[in-house]
């Protein structure tokens, strides 16, 4: 029974029910927040052993370096050896940095704008710069573009990756398109996983800009929510085999593995890109936080140590996703009033409500004490052309709070939909 098939009497009846449910919701005076994809306290507690590491007298790494001192721009070998297989890059092409991969993305953009990439004839900033932005996508990627005057071109996102036809046509024609954002595994917010076929197309397509770069942000590479533990693709190998070894910048971090904001971040690329990055980095810093590298290496121990820890994260957060999905199904499924993703990993559920109602839904929810990320925030310039997308981040609240919030949100979705349909 689709909402759009209901008679106006039935719609009015449904609206009356949802209005009553909404009034009850407001009366509860909730204070729930489903905005940011943050780990919950129980998840943070999984890594508490870090707080006592490396420990006094334990600050010399395997190569004999005292990590308390300056140096080692590429980062501690121990931590790079643990993460190289997880993100499927060669260890000597991996750089371990400080506490934020977003900061590395920021710097990479700034270096490219001011100095040019390893294959640029001129700095990107000597002319207009455009980026392809699969949308819905990660709002902070788009904020970086906006900050530096990079024009964003939205591209539709599907289950296996973005609209390849549109992308290949655009990059072939326009030399001002210098970059593209990709979250290849469990994309923020849709949970999409880029297939090998899509990846192959992206690394091999002809581009008008010789210095075109894919910003391959593998923030959720090991963040599985099911037994299907999709491994990271060898994107650097695929790019090299396609004759475009320098096309891809890879990023990752432990923000949602250990501590968000106090983890280790990573950059990887072709040998030329790594020496370009390290050359710029060496002007910016005398070395990364190697004490943090060492305590992470001692805590995580091996790639399997990371996999085990991620299964413990899954035990905490997968039930919250299941709960949220079950409530959406029960409250909205029968009306065909919305569609939503069923992610196999990552931190988000992407909800598409009736066209033209997302802003209203978020407003209704806010007035009932349920704070959602602003409608449109997953789109370049904050503009969702269909005003339908809402990002749900279920990891941080307690399970009972997730249920209450999704129940309330469902009421808002139905109320806004009936308002819109009855208004004609
Ligand atoms: N990339 C994506 C896709 C993310 O969702 C996030 C965290 N929300 C980040 C990067 C931020 O990573 P970091 O903490 O390493 O800066």
CSV table of C-alpha atoms and ligand atoms in Angstrom, one decimal:
chain,number,residue,atom,x,y,z
A,1,UNK,CA,0.0,0.0,0.0
A,2,UNK,CA,1.9,3.0,-1.2
A,3,UNK,CA,1.1,6.4,0.4
A,4,UNK,CA,0.6,7.9,-3.0
A,5,UNK,CA,-2.2,5.4,-3.7
A,6,UNK,CA,-4.2,6.3,-0.6
A,7,UNK,CA,-7.5,8.2,-1.0
A,8,UNK,CA,-7.5,11.6,0.6
A,9,UNK,CA,-9.8,10.2,3.4
A,10,UNK,CA,-7.3,7.5,4.2
A,11,UNK,CA,-4.5,10.0,4.1
A,12,UNK,CA,-6.3,12.4,6.4
A,13,UNK,CA,-7.0,9.5,8.8
A,14,UNK,CA,-3.3,8.6,8.7
A,15,UNK,CA,-2.3,12.2,9.3
A,16,UNK,CA,-4.6,12.4,12.3
A,17,UNK,CA,-3.0,9.3,13.8
A,18,UNK,CA,0.5,10.6,13.2
A,19,UNK,CA,-0.3,14.0,14.5
A,20,UNK,CA,-1.5,12.4,17.8
A,21,UNK,CA,1.6,10.3,17.9
A,22,UNK,CA,3.7,13.4,17.3
A,23,UNK,CA,2.0,15.4,20.0
A,24,UNK,CA,2.8,12.5,22.4
A,25,UNK,CA,6.4,12.5,21.2
A,26,UNK,CA,6.8,16.2,21.9
A,27,UNK,CA,5.2,15.8,25.3
A,28,UNK,CA,7.9,13.3,26.2
A,29,UNK,CA,10.6,16.0,26.0
A,30,UNK,CA,13.2,13.8,24.5
A,31,UNK,CA,16.8,14.9,24.1
A,32,UNK,CA,18.3,12.5,21.5
A,33,UNK,CA,21.2,13.2,19.1
A,34,UNK,CA,21.7,11.1,16.0
A,35,UNK,CA,23.9,13.6,14.2
A,36,UNK,CA,27.6,12.5,14.1
A,37,UNK,CA,29.1,9.1,13.5
A,38,UNK,CA,30.9,8.8,16.7
A,39,UNK,CA,32.0,5.7,18.6
A,40,UNK,CA,30.0,5.1,21.8
A,41,UNK,CA,31.6,5.0,25.2
A,42,UNK,CA,31.5,1.2,25.3
A,43,UNK,CA,33.4,1.2,22.0
A,44,UNK,CA,36.0,3.6,23.4
A,45,UNK,CA,36.4,1.4,26.4
A,46,UNK,CA,37.6,-1.4,24.2
A,47,UNK,CA,40.9,0.4,23.7
A,48,UNK,CA,41.5,1.5,27.3
A,49,UNK,CA,44.7,-0.5,27.4
A,50,UNK,CA,46.2,2.2,25.2
A,51,UNK,CA,46.1,4.6,28.1
A,52,UNK,CA,48.9,2.8,29.9
A,53,UNK,CA,51.1,2.3,26.8
A,54,UNK,CA,53.9,2.3,25.8
A,55,UNK,CA,54.8,2.8,29.5
A,56,UNK,CA,57.9,4.2,31.2
A,57,UNK,CA,61.1,2.6,29.9
A,58,UNK,CA,59.3,1.0,26.9
A,59,UNK,CA,59.8,3.8,24.4
A,60,UNK,CA,62.3,2.1,22.0
A,61,UNK,CA,60.9,0.7,18.8
A,62,UNK,CA,61.9,-2.5,17.0
A,63,UNK,CA,64.5,-0.6,15.0
A,64,UNK,CA,66.1,0.8,18.1
A,65,UNK,CA,64.6,4.3,17.7
A,66,UNK,CA,63.6,6.2,20.9
A,67,UNK,CA,60.1,7.3,19.9
A,68,UNK,CA,60.2,10.2,22.3
A,69,UNK,CA,62.4,12.2,20.0
A,70,UNK,CA,62.0,14.0,16.7
A,71,UNK,CA,62.2,12.3,13.3
A,72,UNK,CA,60.9,9.5,11.2
A,73,UNK,CA,58.6,11.4,8.8
A,74,UNK,CA,57.1,8.3,7.3
A,75,UNK,CA,56.0,6.9,10.7
A,76,UNK,CA,56.9,3.9,12.7
A,77,UNK,CA,57.5,0.7,10.7
A,78,UNK,CA,55.6,-1.4,13.3
A,79,UNK,CA,52.3,0.5,12.8
A,80,UNK,CA,52.7,0.7,9.0
A,81,UNK,CA,53.3,-3.1,8.9
A,82,UNK,CA,50.0,-3.7,10.8
A,83,UNK,CA,47.9,-1.5,8.6
A,84,UNK,CA,49.4,-2.1,5.1
A,85,UNK,CA,47.7,-5.4,4.6
A,86,UNK,CA,44.4,-4.1,6.0
A,87,UNK,CA,44.2,-1.4,3.5
A,88,UNK,CA,45.9,-3.5,0.9
A,89,UNK,CA,48.9,-1.2,0.1
A,90,UNK,CA,52.7,-2.0,0.1
A,91,UNK,CA,54.2,-1.1,3.4
A,92,UNK,CA,56.9,1.1,1.9
A,93,UNK,CA,54.1,3.1,0.2
A,94,UNK,CA,52.3,3.8,3.4
A,95,UNK,CA,52.9,6.8,5.6
A,96,UNK,CA,51.6,6.9,9.2
A,97,UNK,CA,50.7,10.4,10.4
A,98,UNK,CA,49.0,12.1,13.3
A,99,UNK,CA,45.5,12.0,14.7
A,100,UNK,CA,43.3,12.8,11.7
A,101,UNK,CA,43.1,11.6,8.1
A,102,UNK,CA,40.9,14.6,7.3
A,103,UNK,CA,43.8,16.7,8.2
A,104,UNK,CA,45.9,14.8,5.6
A,105,UNK,CA,43.2,15.2,3.0
A,106,UNK,CA,43.2,18.9,3.8
A,107,UNK,CA,47.0,19.2,3.5
A,108,UNK,CA,47.0,17.2,0.3
A,109,UNK,CA,44.5,19.6,-1.3
A,110,UNK,CA,46.4,22.6,-0.1
A,111,UNK,CA,49.8,21.2,-1.4
A,112,UNK,CA,48.1,20.5,-4.7
A,113,UNK,CA,46.6,24.0,-5.0
A,114,UNK,CA,49.7,25.8,-4.0
A,115,UNK,CA,52.5,23.6,-5.4
A,116,UNK,CA,50.8,21.2,-7.8
A,117,UNK,CA,50.9,17.4,-7.6
A,118,UNK,CA,53.8,15.2,-8.7
A,119,UNK,CA,52.4,15.2,-12.2
A,120,UNK,CA,51.2,18.8,-12.4
A,121,UNK,CA,52.7,21.3,-14.8
A,122,UNK,CA,51.4,24.1,-12.7
A,123,UNK,CA,49.8,24.4,-9.2
A,124,UNK,CA,46.1,23.4,-9.3
A,125,UNK,CA,45.4,26.9,-8.0
A,126,UNK,CA,46.7,28.7,-11.1
A,127,UNK,CA,43.3,28.1,-12.6
A,128,UNK,CA,39.7,27.0,-11.7
A,129,UNK,CA,39.5,23.6,-10.0
A,130,UNK,CA,36.6,21.3,-9.9
A,131,UNK,CA,36.0,18.0,-8.0
A,132,UNK,CA,33.5,15.2,-8.7
A,133,UNK,CA,31.4,14.6,-5.6
A,134,UNK,CA,29.4,11.3,-5.5
A,135,UNK,CA,26.3,12.3,-3.5
A,136,UNK,CA,25.0,11.6,-1.0
A,137,UNK,CA,28.6,11.7,0.4
A,138,UNK,CA,30.7,12.9,3.4
A,139,UNK,CA,29.9,16.4,4.4
A,140,UNK,CA,33.4,17.2,5.5
A,141,UNK,CA,34.8,16.3,2.1
A,142,UNK,CA,32.5,18.8,0.6
A,143,UNK,CA,33.3,21.4,3.2
A,144,UNK,CA,37.0,21.1,2.3
A,145,UNK,CA,36.2,21.9,-1.3
A,146,UNK,CA,34.0,24.8,-0.3
A,147,UNK,CA,36.8,26.2,1.9
A,148,UNK,CA,39.2,26.3,-0.9
A,149,UNK,CA,36.9,27.5,-3.7
A,150,UNK,CA,36.9,24.1,-5.5
A,151,UNK,CA,33.7,23.8,-7.6
A,152,UNK,CA,31.8,20.7,-6.7
A,153,UNK,CA,30.1,18.6,-9.4
A,154,UNK,CA,27.5,16.2,-7.8
A,155,UNK,CA,27.4,12.7,-9.3
A,156,UNK,CA,24.7,10.2,-8.4
A,157,UNK,CA,25.6,7.4,-6.0
A,158,UNK,CA,24.4,3.8,-6.6
A,159,UNK,CA,24.8,0.5,-4.6
A,160,UNK,CA,28.2,-0.4,-6.2
A,161,UNK,CA,29.6,3.1,-6.6
A,162,UNK,CA,28.9,6.3,-8.5
A,163,UNK,CA,27.4,6.9,-11.9
A,164,UNK,CA,30.3,5.8,-14.1
A,165,UNK,CA,28.8,7.1,-17.4
A,166,UNK,CA,28.5,10.6,-16.0
A,167,UNK,CA,32.0,10.5,-14.5
A,168,UNK,CA,33.8,9.1,-17.5
A,169,UNK,CA,32.2,11.7,-19.8
A,170,UNK,CA,32.9,14.6,-17.4
A,171,UNK,CA,36.6,13.8,-16.8
A,172,UNK,CA,37.3,13.1,-20.4
A,173,UNK,CA,36.1,16.6,-21.5
A,174,UNK,CA,37.1,19.0,-18.7
A,175,UNK,CA,40.7,19.5,-17.7
A,176,UNK,CA,39.6,21.6,-14.8
A,177,UNK,CA,38.3,18.5,-13.1
A,178,UNK,CA,41.3,17.6,-10.9
A,179,UNK,CA,39.8,15.4,-8.3
A,180,UNK,CA,37.1,13.1,-7.1
A,181,UNK,CA,36.0,11.9,-3.7
A,182,UNK,CA,35.6,8.2,-3.0
A,183,UNK,CA,34.7,6.4,0.2
A,184,UNK,CA,35.2,2.9,-1.3
A,185,UNK,CA,34.1,0.7,1.5
A,186,UNK,CA,30.9,1.2,3.4
A,187,UNK,CA,30.5,4.7,2.0
A,188,UNK,CA,29.4,7.5,4.2
A,189,UNK,CA,26.4,7.6,4.3
A,190,UNK,CA,25.0,5.0,2.0
A,191,UNK,CA,27.2,2.0,3.0
A,192,UNK,CA,27.9,1.3,-0.7
A,193,UNK,CA,31.0,-0.8,-1.5
A,194,UNK,CA,32.8,0.0,-4.7
A,195,UNK,CA,33.2,-3.2,-6.7
A,196,UNK,CA,36.5,-4.1,-8.5
A,197,UNK,CA,34.8,-3.5,-11.8
A,198,UNK,CA,33.9,0.1,-10.8
A,199,UNK,CA,37.3,0.7,-9.3
A,200,UNK,CA,38.9,-0.7,-12.5
A,201,UNK,CA,36.9,1.8,-14.6
A,202,UNK,CA,37.9,4.7,-12.3
A,203,UNK,CA,41.6,4.0,-12.4
A,204,UNK,CA,41.7,3.4,-16.2
A,205,UNK,CA,39.3,6.1,-17.6
A,206,UNK,CA,41.0,8.7,-19.8
A,207,UNK,CA,41.1,12.1,-18.1
A,208,UNK,CA,41.6,15.5,-19.7
A,209,UNK,CA,43.6,16.6,-16.7
A,210,UNK,CA,47.0,14.8,-16.6
A,211,UNK,CA,47.1,15.5,-12.8
A,212,UNK,CA,43.6,14.1,-12.0
A,213,UNK,CA,43.5,12.5,-8.5
A,214,UNK,CA,41.1,10.1,-6.8
A,215,UNK,CA,40.8,10.8,-3.1
A,216,UNK,CA,40.3,7.2,-2.0
A,217,UNK,CA,39.2,7.7,1.7
A,218,UNK,CA,39.1,4.2,3.1
A,219,UNK,CA,37.9,5.4,6.5
A,220,UNK,CA,35.7,2.3,7.0
A,221,UNK,CA,38.0,-0.4,5.5
A,222,UNK,CA,37.7,-2.8,8.4
A,223,UNK,CA,34.4,-1.7,9.9
A,224,UNK,CA,32.2,-4.7,9.1
A,225,UNK,CA,28.7,-5.1,10.5
A,226,UNK,CA,28.2,-8.7,9.2
A,227,UNK,CA,30.1,-11.9,8.5
A,228,UNK,CA,30.8,-10.5,5.0
A,229,UNK,CA,34.1,-8.9,5.7
A,230,UNK,CA,34.7,-7.3,2.3
A,231,UNK,CA,38.5,-6.9,1.9
A,232,UNK,CA,40.1,-3.7,0.7
A,233,UNK,CA,40.8,-3.7,-3.0
A,234,UNK,CA,44.4,-3.3,-4.3
A,235,UNK,CA,43.6,0.1,-5.8
A,236,UNK,CA,47.2,1.2,-6.2
A,237,UNK,CA,48.0,-2.1,-8.0
A,238,UNK,CA,45.0,-1.7,-10.2
A,239,UNK,CA,45.9,1.9,-11.1
A,240,UNK,CA,49.5,0.9,-11.9
A,241,UNK,CA,48.3,-1.9,-14.1
A,242,UNK,CA,46.0,0.5,-15.9
A,243,UNK,CA,49.0,2.7,-16.7
A,244,UNK,CA,47.9,5.4,-14.2
A,245,UNK,CA,50.0,4.7,-11.2
A,246,UNK,CA,49.8,8.2,-9.7
A,247,UNK,CA,46.0,8.6,-10.0
A,248,UNK,CA,45.1,7.6,-6.4
A,249,UNK,CA,45.7,9.1,-3.0
A,250,UNK,CA,44.7,6.6,-0.3
A,251,UNK,CA,43.6,7.8,3.2
A,252,UNK,CA,42.6,5.9,6.3
A,253,UNK,CA,42.8,6.2,10.1
A,254,UNK,CA,42.1,4.4,13.4
A,255,UNK,CA,39.6,7.0,14.5
A,256,UNK,CA,36.8,4.4,14.7
A,257,UNK,CA,39.1,1.6,15.6
A,258,UNK,CA,40.8,3.0,18.8
A,259,UNK,CA,40.1,6.6,19.8
A,260,UNK,CA,38.3,9.1,17.6
A,261,UNK,CA,40.6,12.1,17.5
A,262,UNK,CA,43.5,10.4,19.2
A,263,UNK,CA,44.3,7.6,16.7
A,264,UNK,CA,46.8,7.2,13.9
A,265,UNK,CA,46.1,8.4,10.3
A,266,UNK,CA,47.5,7.1,7.1
A,267,UNK,CA,48.4,8.2,3.6
A,268,UNK,CA,49.3,5.9,0.8
A,269,UNK,CA,50.1,6.2,-2.9
A,270,UNK,CA,52.4,5.4,-5.8
A,271,UNK,CA,56.2,5.8,-5.0
A,272,UNK,CA,56.0,9.2,-6.8
A,273,UNK,CA,53.0,10.3,-4.8
A,274,UNK,CA,54.6,9.2,-1.5
A,275,UNK,CA,57.8,11.1,-2.1
A,276,UNK,CA,55.8,14.1,-3.2
A,277,UNK,CA,53.7,13.9,0.0
A,278,UNK,CA,56.7,13.3,2.3
A,279,UNK,CA,58.6,16.2,0.6
A,280,UNK,CA,55.7,18.6,1.5
A,281,UNK,CA,55.2,17.0,4.9
A,282,UNK,CA,58.9,17.5,5.8
A,283,UNK,CA,58.4,21.2,5.6
A,284,UNK,CA,55.3,21.1,7.8
A,285,UNK,CA,56.6,18.9,10.6
A,286,UNK,CA,59.8,17.4,12.0
A,287,UNK,CA,58.0,14.1,12.5
A,288,UNK,CA,54.7,12.5,13.6
A,289,UNK,CA,53.6,11.5,17.1
A,290,UNK,CA,55.6,8.2,17.2
A,291,UNK,CA,54.7,7.6,20.9
A,292,UNK,CA,51.2,7.2,19.6
A,293,UNK,CA,52.3,5.0,16.8
A,294,UNK,CA,54.2,2.8,19.3
A,295,UNK,CA,51.3,2.5,21.8
A,296,UNK,CA,49.0,1.6,18.9
A,297,UNK,CA,51.4,-1.0,17.6
A,298,UNK,CA,51.8,-2.6,21.0
A,299,UNK,CA,48.1,-2.6,21.6
A,300,UNK,CA,46.9,-3.8,18.2
A,301,UNK,CA,49.9,-6.2,17.6
A,302,UNK,CA,49.0,-7.4,14.2
A,303,UNK,CA,46.4,-7.2,11.4
A,304,UNK,CA,44.5,-10.0,13.1
A,305,UNK,CA,44.6,-7.9,16.3
A,306,UNK,CA,42.8,-5.2,14.5
A,307,UNK,CA,40.3,-7.6,13.0
A,308,UNK,CA,39.5,-9.0,16.5
A,309,UNK,CA,39.0,-5.6,17.9
A,310,UNK,CA,36.7,-4.7,15.0
A,311,UNK,CA,34.6,-7.8,15.8
A,312,UNK,CA,34.2,-6.5,19.3
A,313,UNK,CA,33.0,-3.1,17.9
A,314,UNK,CA,30.6,-5.0,15.7
A,315,UNK,CA,29.1,-6.8,18.7
A,316,UNK,CA,28.3,-3.4,20.3
A,317,UNK,CA,27.0,-1.5,17.2
A,318,UNK,CA,25.5,-4.1,14.9
A,319,UNK,CA,22.4,-4.6,17.3
A,320,UNK,CA,21.8,-0.8,17.1
A,321,UNK,CA,21.7,-1.0,13.3
A,322,UNK,CA,19.4,-4.0,13.4
A,323,UNK,CA,17.1,-2.3,15.8
A,324,UNK,CA,17.0,0.9,13.7
A,325,UNK,CA,16.3,-1.1,10.5
A,326,UNK,CA,13.6,-3.2,12.2
A,327,UNK,CA,11.8,0.0,13.4
A,328,UNK,CA,12.0,1.6,10.0
A,329,UNK,CA,10.7,-1.5,8.4
A,330,UNK,CA,7.8,-1.8,10.8
A,331,UNK,CA,6.8,1.8,10.8
A,332,UNK,CA,7.5,2.8,7.2
A,333,UNK,CA,7.7,-0.4,5.2
A,334,UNK,CA,4.0,-0.9,4.8
A,335,UNK,CA,3.4,2.6,3.4
A,336,UNK,CA,6.2,2.6,0.9
A,337,UNK,CA,6.9,6.0,2.4
A,338,UNK,CA,10.6,5.9,2.3
A,339,UNK,CA,13.6,3.8,1.3
A,340,UNK,CA,16.8,3.2,3.3
A,341,UNK,CA,20.1,1.4,3.0
A,342,UNK,CA,21.0,-1.9,4.7
A,343,UNK,CA,24.7,-1.4,5.2
A,344,UNK,CA,27.1,-4.3,5.7
A,345,UNK,CA,29.5,-2.0,7.5
A,346,UNK,CA,30.4,1.6,8.3
A,347,UNK,CA,28.6,4.0,10.6
A,348,UNK,CA,25.5,5.1,8.8
A,349,UNK,CA,22.0,4.4,7.4
A,350,UNK,CA,21.0,6.6,4.6
A,351,UNK,CA,17.2,7.3,4.6
A,352,UNK,CA,15.4,8.7,1.6
A,353,UNK,CA,12.0,10.1,2.5
A,354,UNK,CA,9.2,11.4,0.2
A,355,UNK,CA,10.7,14.0,-2.2
A,356,UNK,CA,10.5,17.5,-0.9
A,357,UNK,CA,10.0,16.5,2.8
A,358,UNK,CA,13.5,15.9,4.3
A,359,UNK,CA,13.8,19.5,5.6
A,360,UNK,CA,10.4,19.3,7.2
A,361,UNK,CA,11.1,15.9,8.8
A,362,UNK,CA,14.4,17.1,10.3
A,363,UNK,CA,12.6,20.2,11.6
A,364,UNK,CA,9.7,18.2,13.1
A,365,UNK,CA,12.2,15.8,14.7
A,366,UNK,CA,14.2,18.7,16.2
A,367,UNK,CA,11.1,20.2,17.7
A,368,UNK,CA,10.4,16.8,19.3
A,369,UNK,CA,13.9,16.7,20.8
A,370,UNK,CA,15.5,14.4,18.2
A,371,UNK,CA,18.5,16.1,16.5
A,372,UNK,CA,19.4,14.7,13.1
A,373,UNK,CA,22.1,16.0,10.7
A,374,UNK,CA,20.7,18.8,8.7
A,375,UNK,CA,18.7,17.8,5.6
A,376,UNK,CA,20.9,18.2,2.5
A,377,UNK,CA,24.2,18.0,4.5
A,378,UNK,CA,25.3,14.9,2.5
A,379,UNK,CA,25.2,16.9,-0.7
A,380,UNK,CA,27.6,19.5,-2.2
A,381,UNK,CA,26.8,23.0,-0.9
A,382,UNK,CA,24.2,21.4,1.4
A,383,UNK,CA,21.7,21.2,-1.4
A,384,UNK,CA,19.9,18.0,-1.9
A,385,UNK,CA,18.1,18.5,-5.2
A,386,UNK,CA,15.2,16.3,-4.2
A,387,UNK,CA,15.1,17.3,-0.5
A,388,UNK,CA,14.8,13.7,0.5
A,389,UNK,CA,18.0,12.4,2.1
A,390,UNK,CA,18.5,12.1,5.9
A,391,UNK,CA,21.6,10.5,7.4
A,392,UNK,CA,21.1,8.3,10.5
A,393,UNK,CA,24.1,7.7,12.8
A,394,UNK,CA,23.1,5.0,15.3
A,395,UNK,CA,26.5,4.2,16.9
A,396,UNK,CA,26.8,6.8,19.7
A,397,UNK,CA,23.5,6.7,21.6
A,398,UNK,CA,22.5,3.9,23.9
A,399,UNK,CA,20.4,1.1,22.3
A,400,UNK,CA,17.2,2.3,24.0
A,401,UNK,CA,17.9,5.9,22.7
A,402,UNK,CA,18.4,4.6,19.2
A,403,UNK,CA,15.0,2.9,19.3
A,404,UNK,CA,13.2,5.9,20.7
A,405,UNK,CA,14.8,8.2,18.2
A,406,UNK,CA,14.0,6.0,15.2
A,407,UNK,CA,10.4,5.5,16.4
A,408,UNK,CA,10.1,9.3,16.7
A,409,UNK,CA,11.8,9.9,13.4
A,410,UNK,CA,9.3,7.5,11.7
A,411,UNK,CA,6.4,9.5,13.0
A,412,UNK,CA,7.9,12.6,11.6
A,413,UNK,CA,8.5,11.0,8.2
A,414,UNK,CA,4.8,9.9,8.0
A,415,UNK,CA,3.5,13.2,9.3
A,416,UNK,CA,5.6,15.2,6.8
A,417,UNK,CA,4.6,12.9,3.9
A,418,UNK,CA,0.9,13.2,4.7
A,419,UNK,CA,1.2,17.0,5.0
A,420,UNK,CA,2.9,17.1,1.6
A,421,UNK,CA,0.4,14.8,-0.2
A,422,UNK,CA,-2.7,16.4,1.3
A,423,UNK,CA,-1.3,19.9,0.3
A,424,UNK,CA,-1.4,18.5,-3.2
B,1,LIG,N1,36.5,10.1,6.2
B,1,LIG,C1,35.2,9.7,6.4
B,1,LIG,C2,34.5,9.1,5.2
B,1,LIG,C3,34.6,9.8,7.6
B,1,LIG,O1,33.4,9.3,7.8
B,1,LIG,C4,35.4,10.3,8.7
B,1,LIG,C5,34.8,10.4,10.1
B,1,LIG,N2,33.6,10.7,10.3
B,1,LIG,C6,36.6,10.8,8.5
B,1,LIG,C7,37.2,10.6,7.2
B,1,LIG,C8,37.4,11.4,9.5
B,1,LIG,O2,38.5,10.7,9.8
B,1,LIG,P1,39.7,11.2,10.8
B,1,LIG,O3,39.1,11.1,12.2
B,1,LIG,O4,40.8,10.3,10.6
B,1,LIG,O5,40.0,12.7,10.5
